[in-house]
Amino acid sequence: MTTTNEQDTKHWLYFGECCSLMERWVKAEQVDLVYLDPPWQPKRANNVLHREKDGSESIASVEAFDRTWRWGPEAASVETTLMATDGPVATTLDGFKRIYESDQHTYAYLVQMGRMLVDVRHVTKPGGSVYLNADEMLNAPLRILGD
C-alpha cells in the first residue's frame, strides 16, 4: 500500500497484524479509537470455514492465519524488549511469568498482548479509546496488563 500524501491514509481501515502495521503506517498519538479482537486460544489455528449448500464443511476451507501462541524465539525476544523498559508492563509480566510458569502458551500470549498494548498506547491520542475483546478466562490478566 503506497500513498501520495498524509490525507490518503486518514480514514483507512487496516487489516493485518497490528504491531507491524502500526510501526509502518501510524504516527504517535494519531488514532482516536482502537478495537482489538486478537485470537485468544493459545493452541488453535484460525480458519475461514466455507459450507456447502447442504451445510456440510467444504473442501474450500482455508487457513486464515496461524496465530497460535507458543513460547519460542519470537516471544522470548518480545519479552526481553518489554522487560528492558523496567516499567509497569515489565513488572506485570514478571508476575505473570510466575503465575503461568506451567502454561507457557498462555504466558506467550500475554507477552505478545503486552507488546500490542504498548504499541497501541503509543499511537492512541490522549483521550482516545481502546476496546479489547477478551475471553473470560484471560479478561482479568489483560485488564491488569492494559492498565
CSV table of N, CA and C in Angstrom, one decimal:
chain,number,residue,atom,x,y,z
A,1,MET,N,0.8,-1.2,0.0
A,1,MET,CA,0.0,0.0,0.0
A,1,MET,C,0.9,1.2,0.0
A,2,THR,N,0.8,2.1,-1.0
A,2,THR,CA,1.5,3.3,-1.1
A,2,THR,C,0.6,4.5,-1.1
A,3,THR,N,1.0,5.6,-0.6
A,3,THR,CA,0.1,6.7,-0.6
A,3,THR,C,0.9,7.9,-1.1
A,4,THR,N,0.2,8.9,-1.6
A,4,THR,CA,0.9,10.1,-2.2
A,4,THR,C,1.0,11.2,-1.1
A,5,ASN,N,0.1,11.2,-0.2
A,5,ASN,CA,0.2,12.2,0.9
A,5,ASN,C,-0.5,11.7,2.2
A,6,GLU,N,-0.3,12.4,3.2
A,6,GLU,CA,-0.9,12.0,4.5
A,6,GLU,C,-2.4,11.9,4.5
A,7,GLN,N,-3.1,12.7,3.8
A,7,GLN,CA,-4.6,12.7,3.7
A,7,GLN,C,-5.1,11.4,3.2
A,8,ASP,N,-4.3,10.7,2.3
A,8,ASP,CA,-4.8,9.5,1.8
A,8,ASP,C,-5.0,8.4,2.8
A,9,THR,N,-4.3,8.4,3.9
A,9,THR,CA,-4.5,7.4,4.9
A,9,THR,C,-5.4,7.8,6.1
A,10,LYS,N,-6.0,8.9,6.0
A,10,LYS,CA,-6.7,9.5,7.2
A,10,LYS,C,-7.9,8.6,7.6
A,11,HIS,N,-8.6,8.0,6.7
A,11,HIS,CA,-9.8,7.2,7.0
A,11,HIS,C,-9.7,5.8,6.5
A,12,TRP,N,-8.6,5.2,6.6
A,12,TRP,CA,-8.4,3.8,6.2
A,12,TRP,C,-8.7,2.8,7.3
A,13,LEU,N,-9.1,1.7,6.9
A,13,LEU,CA,-9.2,0.5,7.8
A,13,LEU,C,-8.1,-0.4,7.4
A,14,TYR,N,-7.2,-0.7,8.4
A,14,TYR,CA,-6.1,-1.6,8.1
A,14,TYR,C,-6.4,-3.0,8.6
A,15,PHE,N,-6.0,-3.9,7.8
A,15,PHE,CA,-6.2,-5.3,8.1
A,15,PHE,C,-4.9,-6.0,8.2
A,16,GLY,N,-4.6,-6.7,9.3
A,16,GLY,CA,-3.4,-7.4,9.4
A,16,GLY,C,-2.9,-7.5,10.8
A,17,GLU,N,-1.6,-7.9,11.0
A,17,GLU,CA,-1.0,-7.9,12.3
A,17,GLU,C,-0.8,-6.5,12.8
A,18,CYS,N,-1.4,-6.1,13.8
A,18,CYS,CA,-1.4,-4.7,14.2
A,18,CYS,C,-0.1,-4.1,14.5
A,19,CYS,N,0.8,-4.8,15.2
A,19,CYS,CA,2.0,-4.2,15.6
A,19,CYS,C,2.9,-3.8,14.4
A,20,SER,N,2.9,-4.7,13.4
A,20,SER,CA,3.7,-4.4,12.2
A,20,SER,C,3.0,-3.2,11.4
A,21,LEU,N,1.7,-3.2,11.3
A,21,LEU,CA,1.0,-2.1,10.7
A,21,LEU,C,1.2,-0.8,11.4
A,22,MET,N,1.2,-0.8,12.7
A,22,MET,CA,1.4,0.5,13.4
A,22,MET,C,2.8,1.0,13.2
A,23,GLU,N,3.8,0.1,13.3
A,23,GLU,CA,5.2,0.6,13.1
A,23,GLU,C,5.3,1.2,11.7
A,24,ARG,N,4.7,0.7,10.7
A,24,ARG,CA,4.9,1.2,9.3
A,24,ARG,C,4.0,2.4,9.0
A,25,TRP,N,2.8,2.4,9.5
A,25,TRP,CA,1.8,3.4,8.9
A,25,TRP,C,1.3,4.4,9.9
A,26,VAL,N,1.5,4.2,11.2
A,26,VAL,CA,0.8,5.1,12.2
A,26,VAL,C,1.8,5.9,13.0
A,27,LYS,N,1.6,7.2,13.1
A,27,LYS,CA,2.5,8.0,13.9
A,27,LYS,C,2.0,8.1,15.3
A,28,ALA,N,2.8,8.5,16.3
A,28,ALA,CA,2.4,8.6,17.7
A,28,ALA,C,1.2,9.6,17.8
A,29,GLU,N,0.3,9.1,18.7
A,29,GLU,CA,-0.8,9.9,19.1
A,29,GLU,C,-1.7,10.4,17.9
A,30,GLN,N,-1.9,9.5,17.0
A,30,GLN,CA,-2.7,9.8,15.8
A,30,GLN,C,-4.1,9.1,15.8
A,31,VAL,N,-4.3,8.2,16.6
A,31,VAL,CA,-5.5,7.3,16.5
A,31,VAL,C,-6.5,7.7,17.6
A,32,ASP,N,-7.8,7.8,17.2
A,32,ASP,CA,-8.8,8.1,18.1
A,32,ASP,C,-9.4,6.9,18.8
A,33,LEU,N,-9.5,5.8,18.0
A,33,LEU,CA,-10.2,4.6,18.5
A,33,LEU,C,-9.4,3.3,18.0
A,34,VAL,N,-9.2,2.4,18.9
A,34,VAL,CA,-8.6,1.1,18.5
A,34,VAL,C,-9.5,0.0,19.0
A,35,TYR,N,-9.8,-0.9,18.2
A,35,TYR,CA,-10.5,-2.1,18.6
A,35,TYR,C,-9.7,-3.3,18.3
A,36,LEU,N,-9.4,-4.1,19.4
A,36,LEU,CA,-8.6,-5.3,19.3
A,36,LEU,C,-9.4,-6.5,19.5
A,37,ASP,N,-9.3,-7.4,18.6
A,37,ASP,CA,-10.0,-8.7,18.8
A,37,ASP,C,-9.0,-9.8,18.4
A,38,PRO,N,-8.0,-10.0,19.3
A,38,PRO,CA,-7.0,-11.0,19.0
A,38,PRO,C,-7.5,-12.4,19.2
A,39,PRO,N,-6.9,-13.3,18.4
A,39,PRO,CA,-7.2,-14.7,18.7
A,39,PRO,C,-6.7,-15.1,20.1
A,40,TRP,N,-7.5,-15.7,20.9
A,40,TRP,CA,-7.1,-15.9,22.3
A,40,TRP,C,-6.8,-17.4,22.6
A,41,GLN,N,-7.2,-18.3,21.8
A,41,GLN,CA,-6.9,-19.7,22.2
A,41,GLN,C,-5.5,-20.0,21.8
A,42,PRO,N,-4.7,-20.4,22.8
A,42,PRO,CA,-3.2,-20.5,22.5
A,42,PRO,C,-2.8,-21.6,21.5
A,43,LYS,N,-3.6,-22.6,21.4
A,43,LYS,CA,-3.2,-23.7,20.5
A,43,LYS,C,-4.0,-23.9,19.3
A,44,ARG,N,-4.8,-22.9,18.9
A,44,ARG,CA,-5.8,-23.1,17.8
A,44,ARG,C,-5.4,-22.2,16.6
A,45,ALA,N,-5.3,-22.8,15.4
A,45,ALA,CA,-5.2,-22.0,14.2
A,45,ALA,C,-6.6,-21.5,13.8
A,46,ASN,N,-6.6,-20.4,13.1
A,46,ASN,CA,-7.9,-19.8,12.7
A,46,ASN,C,-8.1,-19.9,11.3
A,47,ASN,N,-9.3,-20.5,11.0
A,47,ASN,CA,-9.6,-20.8,9.6
A,47,ASN,C,-10.9,-20.1,9.1
A,48,VAL,N,-10.9,-19.9,7.8
A,48,VAL,CA,-12.1,-19.4,7.2
A,48,VAL,C,-12.9,-20.6,6.7
A,49,LEU,N,-14.0,-20.9,7.3
A,49,LEU,CA,-14.8,-22.1,7.0
A,49,LEU,C,-15.9,-21.8,6.0
A,50,HIS,N,-15.8,-22.5,4.9
A,50,HIS,CA,-16.9,-22.4,3.9
A,50,HIS,C,-17.8,-23.6,4.1
A,51,ARG,N,-19.0,-23.4,3.8
A,51,ARG,CA,-20.0,-24.5,3.9
A,51,ARG,C,-20.6,-24.8,2.5
A,52,GLU,N,-21.0,-26.0,2.3
A,52,GLU,CA,-21.7,-26.4,1.1
A,52,GLU,C,-23.2,-25.9,1.3
A,53,LYS,N,-24.0,-26.0,0.2
A,53,LYS,CA,-25.4,-25.6,0.3
A,53,LYS,C,-26.1,-26.4,1.3
A,54,ASP,N,-25.7,-27.7,1.5
A,54,ASP,CA,-26.4,-28.5,2.5
A,54,ASP,C,-25.9,-28.3,3.9
A,55,GLY,N,-25.0,-27.4,4.1
A,55,GLY,CA,-24.4,-27.1,5.5
A,55,GLY,C,-23.2,-27.8,5.9
A,56,SER,N,-22.8,-28.8,5.1
A,56,SER,CA,-21.6,-29.6,5.4
A,56,SER,C,-20.3,-28.7,5.1
A,57,GLU,N,-19.2,-29.1,5.8
A,57,GLU,CA,-18.0,-28.4,5.6
A,57,GLU,C,-17.5,-28.6,4.2
A,58,SER,N,-17.0,-27.5,3.6
A,58,SER,CA,-16.5,-27.6,2.2
A,58,SER,C,-15.0,-27.8,2.2
A,59,ILE,N,-14.5,-28.4,1.1
A,59,ILE,CA,-13.1,-28.6,1.0
A,59,ILE,C,-12.4,-27.3,0.7
A,60,ALA,N,-13.2,-26.2,0.4
A,60,ALA,CA,-12.7,-24.9,0.1
A,60,ALA,C,-12.2,-24.1,1.3
A,61,SER,N,-12.4,-24.7,2.5
A,61,SER,CA,-12.0,-24.0,3.7
A,61,SER,C,-10.5,-23.8,3.7
A,62,VAL,N,-10.1,-22.6,4.1
A,62,VAL,CA,-8.7,-22.3,4.1
A,62,VAL,C,-8.2,-21.8,5.5
A,63,GLU,N,-6.9,-21.9,5.7
A,63,GLU,CA,-6.4,-21.3,6.9
A,63,GLU,C,-6.2,-19.8,6.8
A,64,ALA,N,-6.9,-19.1,7.6
A,64,ALA,CA,-6.8,-17.6,7.5
A,64,ALA,C,-5.5,-17.1,8.1
A,65,PHE,N,-5.1,-17.6,9.2
A,65,PHE,CA,-3.8,-17.3,9.8
A,65,PHE,C,-3.5,-18.3,10.9
A,66,ASP,N,-2.3,-18.6,11.1
A,66,ASP,CA,-1.9,-19.5,12.2
A,66,ASP,C,-1.2,-18.6,13.2
A,67,ARG,N,-2.0,-18.1,14.2
A,67,ARG,CA,-1.5,-17.3,15.2
A,67,ARG,C,-1.7,-18.1,16.5
A,68,THR,N,-1.1,-19.2,16.6
A,68,THR,CA,-1.2,-20.0,17.8
A,68,THR,C,-0.1,-19.4,18.7
A,69,TRP,N,-0.4,-19.4,20.0
A,69,TRP,CA,0.5,-18.7,21.0
A,69,TRP,C,1.4,-19.8,21.6
A,70,ARG,N,2.6,-19.8,21.3
A,70,ARG,CA,3.6,-20.7,21.9
A,70,ARG,C,4.9,-20.0,22.3
A,71,TRP,N,5.5,-20.5,23.3
A,71,TRP,CA,6.8,-19.9,23.7
A,71,TRP,C,7.8,-20.3,22.7
A,72,GLY,N,8.6,-19.4,22.2
A,72,GLY,CA,9.7,-19.6,21.2
A,72,GLY,C,10.5,-18.4,21.1
A,73,PRO,N,11.4,-18.3,20.1
A,73,PRO,CA,12.3,-17.2,19.9
A,73,PRO,C,11.6,-15.8,19.8
A,74,GLU,N,10.5,-15.8,19.1
A,74,GLU,CA,9.7,-14.5,18.9
A,74,GLU,C,9.2,-14.0,20.2
A,75,ALA,N,8.5,-14.9,21.0
A,75,ALA,CA,8.0,-14.5,22.3
A,75,ALA,C,9.1,-14.1,23.2
A,76,ALA,N,10.2,-14.8,23.2
A,76,ALA,CA,11.4,-14.5,24.1
A,76,ALA,C,12.0,-13.2,23.7
A,77,SER,N,12.0,-12.8,22.5
A,77,SER,CA,12.6,-11.6,22.0
A,77,SER,C,11.7,-10.4,22.5
A,78,VAL,N,10.4,-10.6,22.3
A,78,VAL,CA,9.4,-9.6,22.8
A,78,VAL,C,9.5,-9.4,24.3
A,79,GLU,N,9.6,-10.5,25.0
A,79,GLU,CA,9.7,-10.4,26.5
A,79,GLU,C,11.0,-9.7,26.9
A,80,THR,N,12.1,-9.9,26.2
A,80,THR,CA,13.3,-9.2,26.5
A,80,THR,C,13.2,-7.7,26.3
A,81,THR,N,12.6,-7.4,25.2
A,81,THR,CA,12.4,-5.9,24.9
A,81,THR,C,11.5,-5.3,26.0
A,82,LEU,N,10.4,-5.9,26.3
A,82,LEU,CA,9.5,-5.4,27.3
A,82,LEU,C,10.1,-5.3,28.7
A,83,MET,N,10.8,-6.3,29.1
A,83,MET,CA,11.4,-6.3,30.4
A,83,MET,C,12.5,-5.3,30.5
A,84,ALA,N,13.2,-4.9,29.4
A,84,ALA,CA,14.2,-3.9,29.4
A,84,ALA,C,13.6,-2.5,29.7
A,85,THR,N,12.3,-2.3,29.5
A,85,THR,CA,11.7,-1.0,29.8
A,85,THR,C,11.7,-0.7,31.3
A,86,ASP,N,11.7,-1.8,32.1
A,86,ASP,CA,11.6,-1.7,33.6
A,86,ASP,C,10.5,-0.8,34.1
A,87,GLY,N,9.4,-0.9,33.4
A,87,GLY,CA,8.2,-0.1,33.8
A,87,GLY,C,7.1,-1.1,34.3
A,88,PRO,N,5.8,-0.5,34.3
A,88,PRO,CA,4.7,-1.3,34.8
A,88,PRO,C,4.4,-2.6,34.0
A,89,VAL,N,4.7,-2.5,32.7
A,89,VAL,CA,4.4,-3.7,31.8
A,89,VAL,C,5.4,-4.8,32.2
A,90,ALA,N,6.7,-4.4,32.4
A,90,ALA,CA,7.7,-5.4,32.9
A,90,ALA,C,7.4,-6.0,34.2
A,91,THR,N,6.9,-5.2,35.1
A,91,THR,CA,6.6,-5.7,36.5
A,91,THR,C,5.4,-6.6,36.4
A,92,THR,N,4.4,-6.3,35.6
A,92,THR,CA,3.2,-7.1,35.4
A,92,THR,C,3.6,-8.5,34.8
A,93,LEU,N,4.4,-8.4,33.7
A,93,LEU,CA,4.8,-9.7,33.1
A,93,LEU,C,5.7,-10.5,34.0
A,94,ASP,N,6.5,-9.9,34.8
A,94,ASP,CA,7.3,-10.7,35.8
A,94,ASP,C,6.3,-11.5,36.7
A,95,GLY,N,5.3,-10.9,37.1
A,95,GLY,CA,4.3,-11.6,38.0
A,95,GLY,C,3.6,-12.7,37.2
A,96,PHE,N,3.2,-12.4,36.0
A,96,PHE,CA,2.5,-13.4,35.1
A,96,PHE,C,3.4,-14.6,34.8
A,97,LYS,N,4.7,-14.3,34.7
A,97,LYS,CA,5.7,-15.4,34.4
A,97,LYS,C,5.6,-16.4,35.5
A,98,ARG,N,5.5,-15.9,36.8
A,98,ARG,CA,5.5,-16.9,37.9
A,98,ARG,C,4.1,-17.6,38.0
A,99,ILE,N,3.0,-16.9,37.7
A,99,ILE,CA,1.7,-17.4,37.7
A,99,ILE,C,1.5,-18.5,36.7
A,100,TYR,N,2.0,-18.2,35.5
A,100,TYR,CA,1.8,-19.1,34.3
A,100,TYR,C,3.0,-19.9,33.9
A,101,GLU,N,3.9,-20.2,34.9
A,101,GLU,CA,5.1,-20.9,34.6
A,101,GLU,C,4.8,-22.3,34.1
A,102,SER,N,3.7,-22.9,34.4
A,102,SER,CA,3.4,-24.3,33.9
A,102,SER,C,2.6,-24.2,32.6
A,103,ASP,N,2.2,-23.0,32.2
A,103,ASP,CA,1.4,-22.8,31.0
A,103,ASP,C,2.1,-21.8,30.1
A,104,GLN,N,3.2,-22.2,29.4
A,104,GLN,CA,3.9,-21.2,28.6
A,104,GLN,C,3.2,-20.7,27.4
A,105,HIS,N,2.2,-21.4,26.9
A,105,HIS,CA,1.4,-20.9,25.8
A,105,HIS,C,0.6,-19.6,26.3
A,106,THR,N,0.0,-19.7,27.4
A,106,THR,CA,-0.7,-18.5,27.9
A,106,THR,C,0.2,-17.4,28.2
A,107,TYR,N,1.4,-17.7,28.8
A,107,TYR,CA,2.4,-16.6,29.1
A,107,TYR,C,2.8,-16.0,27.8
A,108,ALA,N,3.1,-16.8,26.7
A,108,ALA,CA,3.5,-16.3,25.4
A,108,ALA,C,2.4,-15.3,24.9
A,109,TYR,N,1.1,-15.7,25.1
A,109,TYR,CA,0.0,-14.8,24.6
A,109,TYR,C,0.1,-13.5,25.4
A,110,LEU,N,0.3,-13.5,26.7
A,110,LEU,CA,0.3,-12.3,27.5
A,110,LEU,C,1.5,-11.4,27.1
A,111,VAL,N,2.6,-12.0,26.8
A,111,VAL,CA,3.8,-11.2,26.4
A,111,VAL,C,3.4,-10.5,25.1
A,112,GLN,N,2.9,-11.3,24.1
A,112,GLN,CA,2.5,-10.7,22.8
A,112,GLN,C,1.5,-9.6,23.0
A,113,MET,N,0.5,-9.8,23.9
A,113,MET,CA,-0.5,-8.8,24.1
A,113,MET,C,0.1,-7.6,24.8
A,114,GLY,N,1.1,-7.8,25.7
A,114,GLY,CA,1.8,-6.7,26.3
A,114,GLY,C,2.5,-5.8,25.2
A,115,ARG,N,3.1,-6.4,24.2
A,115,ARG,CA,3.7,-5.7,23.1
A,115,ARG,C,2.6,-4.9,22.4
A,116,MET,N,1.5,-5.6,22.1
A,116,MET,CA,0.4,-4.9,21.3
A,116,MET,C,-0.1,-3.7,22.1
A,117,LEU,N,-0.4,-3.9,23.4
A,117,LEU,CA,-0.9,-2.8,24.2
A,117,LEU,C,0.0,-1.6,24.3
A,118,VAL,N,1.3,-1.9,24.4
A,118,VAL,CA,2.3,-0.8,24.5
A,118,VAL,C,2.3,0.0,23.1
A,119,ASP,N,2.3,-0.8,22.0
A,119,ASP,CA,2.2,-0.1,20.7
A,119,ASP,C,0.9,0.7,20.5
A,120,VAL,N,-0.2,0.1,21.0
A,120,VAL,CA,-1.5,0.8,20.8
A,120,VAL,C,-1.5,2.1,21.7
A,121,ARG,N,-1.0,2.0,22.9
A,121,ARG,CA,-0.9,3.2,23.7
A,121,ARG,C,-0.1,4.3,23.0
A,122,HIS,N,1.0,3.9,22.4
A,122,HIS,CA,1.9,4.9,21.7
A,122,HIS,C,1.1,5.6,20.6
A,123,VAL,N,0.3,5.0,19.8
A,123,VAL,CA,-0.4,5.6,18.7
A,123,VAL,C,-1.7,6.2,19.0
A,124,THR,N,-2.3,5.9,20.2
A,124,THR,CA,-3.6,6.5,20.6
A,124,THR,C,-3.5,7.9,21.1
A,125,LYS,N,-4.3,8.8,20.6
A,125,LYS,CA,-4.4,10.1,21.1
A,125,LYS,C,-4.7,10.2,22.5
A,126,PRO,N,-4.2,11.3,23.2
A,126,PRO,CA,-4.7,11.5,24.6
A,126,PRO,C,-6.2,11.6,24.6
A,127,GLY,N,-6.9,10.9,25.4
A,127,GLY,CA,-8.4,10.9,25.4
A,127,GLY,C,-9.0,9.9,24.4
A,128,GLY,N,-8.1,9.2,23.7
A,128,GLY,CA,-8.6,8.2,22.7
A,128,GLY,C,-9.1,7.0,23.5
A,129,SER,N,-9.7,6.1,22.8
A,129,SER,CA,-10.3,4.9,23.4
A,129,SER,C,-9.7,3.6,22.8
A,130,VAL,N,-9.5,2.6,23.7
A,130,VAL,CA,-9.1,1.3,23.2
A,130,VAL,C,-10.1,0.3,23.7
A,131,TYR,N,-10.6,-0.5,22.8
A,131,TYR,CA,-11.5,-1.6,23.1
A,131,TYR,C,-10.8,-2.9,22.9
A,132,LEU,N,-10.9,-3.8,23.8
A,132,LEU,CA,-10.2,-5.1,23.7
A,132,LEU,C,-11.2,-6.2,24.0
A,133,ASN,N,-11.5,-7.0,23.0
A,133,ASN,CA,-12.4,-8.1,23.1
A,133,ASN,C,-11.5,-9.3,23.7
A,134,ALA,N,-11.9,-9.7,24.9
A,134,ALA,CA,-11.1,-10.7,25.5
A,134,ALA,C,-11.9,-11.9,26.0
A,135,ASP,N,-11.4,-13.1,26.0
A,135,ASP,CA,-12.0,-14.3,26.5
A,135,ASP,C,-12.2,-14.1,28.0
A,136,GLU,N,-13.2,-14.7,28.6
A,136,GLU,CA,-13.5,-14.6,30.0
A,136,GLU,C,-12.3,-15.1,30.8
A,137,MET,N,-11.6,-16.1,30.3
A,137,MET,CA,-10.5,-16.8,31.1
A,137,MET,C,-9.3,-15.8,31.2
A,138,LEU,N,-9.1,-15.0,30.3
A,138,LEU,CA,-7.9,-14.1,30.3
A,138,LEU,C,-8.3,-12.6,30.4
A,139,ASN,N,-9.6,-12.4,30.7
A,139,ASN,CA,-10.0,-11.0,30.8
A,139,ASN,C,-9.3,-10.2,31.9
A,140,ALA,N,-9.2,-10.8,33.1
A,140,ALA,CA,-8.5,-10.2,34.3
A,140,ALA,C,-7.1,-9.9,34.0
A,141,PRO,N,-6.3,-10.9,33.5
A,141,PRO,CA,-4.9,-10.6,33.3
A,141,PRO,C,-4.7,-9.5,32.2
A,142,LEU,N,-5.6,-9.5,31.2
A,142,LEU,CA,-5.4,-8.4,30.1
A,142,LEU,C,-5.8,-7.1,30.7
A,143,ARG,N,-6.8,-7.0,31.6
A,143,ARG,CA,-7.2,-5.7,32.2
A,143,ARG,C,-6.0,-5.2,33.0
A,144,ILE,N,-5.3,-6.1,33.8
A,144,ILE,CA,-4.2,-5.7,34.6
A,144,ILE,C,-3.1,-5.2,33.6
A,145,LEU,N,-2.8,-5.9,32.6
A,145,LEU,CA,-1.8,-5.6,31.6
A,145,LEU,C,-2.1,-4.2,30.9
A,146,GLY,N,-3.3,-4.0,30.6
A,146,GLY,CA,-3.7,-2.8,29.9
A,146,GLY,C,-3.7,-1.6,30.8
A,147,ASP,N,-3.9,-1.8,32.1
A,147,ASP,CA,-3.8,-0.6,33.0
A,147,ASP,C,-2.3,-0.2,33.2
